[in-house]
XYZ file of C-alpha atoms in Angstrom:
203
model
C -1.190 -6.270 3.816
C -4.725 -6.505 5.176
C -7.330 -8.971 3.892
C -10.862 -7.781 4.595
C -14.317 -9.223 3.977
C -16.876 -6.545 3.162
C -20.561 -6.499 2.177
C -20.836 -6.403 -1.612
C -22.813 -3.172 -1.720
C -21.934 0.169 -3.331
C -19.913 2.505 -1.149
C -18.549 -0.071 1.293
C -15.033 0.000 -0.143
C -14.966 3.769 0.200
C -16.087 3.518 3.817
C -13.255 1.112 4.576
C -10.710 3.384 2.887
C -12.036 6.382 4.826
C -11.817 4.461 8.105
C -8.225 3.508 7.340
C -7.474 7.165 6.687
C -8.613 8.096 10.187
C -5.676 6.111 11.591
C -3.272 7.576 8.992
C -2.997 4.412 6.903
C -1.634 5.198 3.435
C -3.210 2.807 0.910
C -0.895 1.821 -1.942
C -3.123 -0.687 -3.750
C -6.407 -2.583 -3.472
C -7.234 -5.905 -5.115
C -10.540 -7.775 -5.156
C -9.591 -11.380 -4.369
C -12.990 -13.065 -4.325
C -16.682 -12.273 -4.646
C -19.480 -14.382 -3.222
C -23.173 -13.988 -2.567
C -23.441 -10.662 -0.764
C -19.767 -10.301 0.094
C -16.355 -9.518 -1.349
C -12.841 -10.200 -0.059
C -10.290 -7.480 -0.747
C -6.560 -7.193 -0.135
C -5.211 -3.776 0.875
C -1.528 -2.967 0.552
C -0.813 -0.029 2.847
C 1.744 1.765 4.968
C 1.155 2.427 8.649
C 2.997 5.188 10.530
C 4.990 4.084 13.596
C 2.413 5.800 15.809
C -0.413 3.500 14.614
C -0.594 0.004 16.037
C -1.909 -2.758 13.762
C -4.557 -3.557 16.394
C -5.862 -0.010 16.030
C -6.306 -0.495 12.297
C -8.110 -3.807 12.834
C -10.511 -2.427 15.441
C -11.242 0.642 13.286
C -12.226 -1.529 10.325
C -14.165 -4.034 12.423
C -16.347 -1.212 13.741
C -17.890 -0.841 10.280
C -21.139 -2.726 9.765
C -20.536 -6.083 8.087
C -16.763 -5.557 7.732
C -14.362 -8.165 9.076
C -10.553 -8.165 9.019
C -9.499 -11.693 8.061
C -5.744 -11.295 8.159
C -3.016 -8.721 8.651
C 0.675 -9.231 8.037
C 3.840 -7.377 7.130
C 4.381 -7.285 3.389
C 7.778 -6.810 1.692
C 8.248 -3.093 1.111
C 9.316 -3.406 -2.511
C 6.311 -5.558 -3.471
C 3.159 -4.188 -5.007
C 0.391 -5.937 -6.873
C 0.783 -7.692 -10.213
C -2.280 -8.976 -12.031
C -2.619 -12.452 -13.440
C -2.724 -10.960 -16.930
C 0.545 -9.058 -16.454
C 2.285 -12.218 -15.246
C 0.819 -14.274 -18.108
C 2.004 -11.655 -20.601
C 5.541 -11.972 -19.242
C 5.278 -15.751 -19.515
C 4.081 -15.451 -23.114
C 7.018 -13.232 -24.047
C 9.467 -15.933 -22.947
C 7.621 -19.272 -23.151
C 10.819 -21.289 -22.745
C 11.154 -19.951 -19.198
C 7.462 -19.485 -18.417
C 7.516 -21.860 -15.423
C 10.418 -19.968 -13.863
C 8.679 -16.633 -14.547
C 5.497 -17.933 -12.917
C 7.454 -19.074 -9.867
C 9.051 -15.651 -9.535
C 5.710 -13.866 -9.971
C 3.467 -15.882 -7.675
C 4.523 -14.311 -4.334
C 3.365 -10.923 -5.644
C 0.363 -12.177 -7.636
C -0.917 -14.354 -4.770
C 0.378 -12.301 -1.823
C 2.449 -15.061 -0.253
C 5.966 -15.268 1.176
C 7.552 -17.844 -1.113
C 7.230 -20.134 -4.104
C 9.182 -23.190 -5.257
C 9.185 -25.088 -8.552
C 9.801 -28.848 -8.341
C 10.898 -31.253 -11.051
C 9.240 -34.628 -11.628
C 11.740 -36.233 -9.232
C 10.735 -33.663 -6.550
C 14.050 -31.829 -6.691
C 13.902 -28.021 -6.569
C 14.334 -26.425 -10.000
C 14.057 -22.852 -8.737
C 12.628 -20.991 -5.773
C 12.162 -17.457 -4.507
C 14.444 -15.827 -1.966
C 12.311 -16.545 1.112
C 11.527 -20.184 0.276
C 12.672 -22.983 2.591
C 15.668 -25.114 1.720
C 13.598 -28.206 1.049
C 14.626 -31.627 2.280
C 12.972 -34.770 0.844
C 10.983 -35.052 4.082
C 9.695 -31.473 3.741
C 8.729 -31.993 0.095
C 6.729 -35.054 1.147
C 4.626 -32.795 3.380
C 3.459 -30.900 0.294
C 2.031 -33.983 -1.413
C 0.123 -34.747 -3.515
C 2.152 -32.705 -5.992
C 0.113 -33.802 -9.000
C -3.200 -32.375 -7.729
C -4.113 -28.724 -7.212
C -4.848 -28.311 -3.520
C -4.284 -26.238 -0.397
C -3.215 -27.452 3.037
C -2.122 -26.235 6.457
C 1.272 -27.342 7.762
C 1.698 -27.251 11.499
C 4.500 -25.575 13.454
C 7.721 -27.546 13.000
C 6.887 -29.034 9.580
C 10.444 -27.967 8.829
C 12.996 -27.109 11.524
C 12.631 -23.437 12.357
C 9.363 -22.976 10.443
C 6.025 -22.166 12.052
C 2.462 -22.706 10.860
C 2.356 -22.381 7.087
C -0.493 -22.456 4.589
C 0.455 -23.912 1.206
C -1.058 -24.181 -2.260
C 0.196 -26.677 -4.843
C -0.485 -26.950 -8.571
C 0.887 -29.411 -11.142
C 2.651 -28.237 -14.298
C 3.507 -30.048 -17.510
C 6.270 -32.642 -17.524
C 5.526 -33.872 -14.018
C 6.651 -30.602 -12.440
C 4.783 -28.818 -9.657
C 4.609 -25.378 -8.071
C 4.164 -24.776 -4.352
C 3.319 -21.467 -2.667
C 3.575 -20.697 1.039
C 2.059 -18.212 3.472
C 3.424 -18.153 6.990
C 0.564 -17.964 9.449
C -2.141 -17.608 6.786
C -4.538 -16.653 5.460
C -5.863 -19.820 3.860
C -5.852 -19.916 0.084
C -9.352 -19.222 -1.225
C -11.030 -21.389 -3.851
C -10.785 -18.511 -6.307
C -7.034 -18.307 -5.708
C -6.591 -22.037 -6.297
C -8.557 -21.757 -9.538
C -6.363 -18.873 -10.696
C -3.200 -20.748 -9.760
C -4.353 -23.869 -11.610
C -5.121 -21.818 -14.716
C -1.737 -20.080 -14.703
C 0.131 -23.342 -14.033
C -1.617 -24.972 -17.003
C -0.183 -22.266 -19.271
C 3.424 -22.682 -18.072
C 5.683 -24.675 -20.390
């Protein structure tokens, strides 16, 4: 997955896709993550052949006027892109388990490695496969759990875990949802707003 900031002008996205094609990158999906004054931030899900180094892809994109690669990371092969609406529809079909469905969906919806749902007593109700095995001390590093926020946890915040960017949102009943990205990128304001909205709709 590659997160790229581009000028918000017609044709720029096509230029980026063409540049990626010159290094044999096969684009699977594109999602607009945020738009600001004169710029947009897009996530590209793509496959690179073994002969293409990630640095080559980055330098090729950075050569374009006004284009900046913000982040590049391996992305689970079986993951694609799921929209907020698709996840909310699944939650609406089974409202009794909507919080669990949201937890399962957030790594794909928000392009992160893991998610964990906590009860009011800060015990783990459910988590995704790549989530840490939380100790009380590690949960404390996520606080406050009752306020939507993002934070950066330094290397060693849990034994064996490196730098991790987290986002936290409260749910009903004193529960909370935490998302994690190892090494970044930081959660954007637009992503926090989306997460807060989805968490508010989870029963």
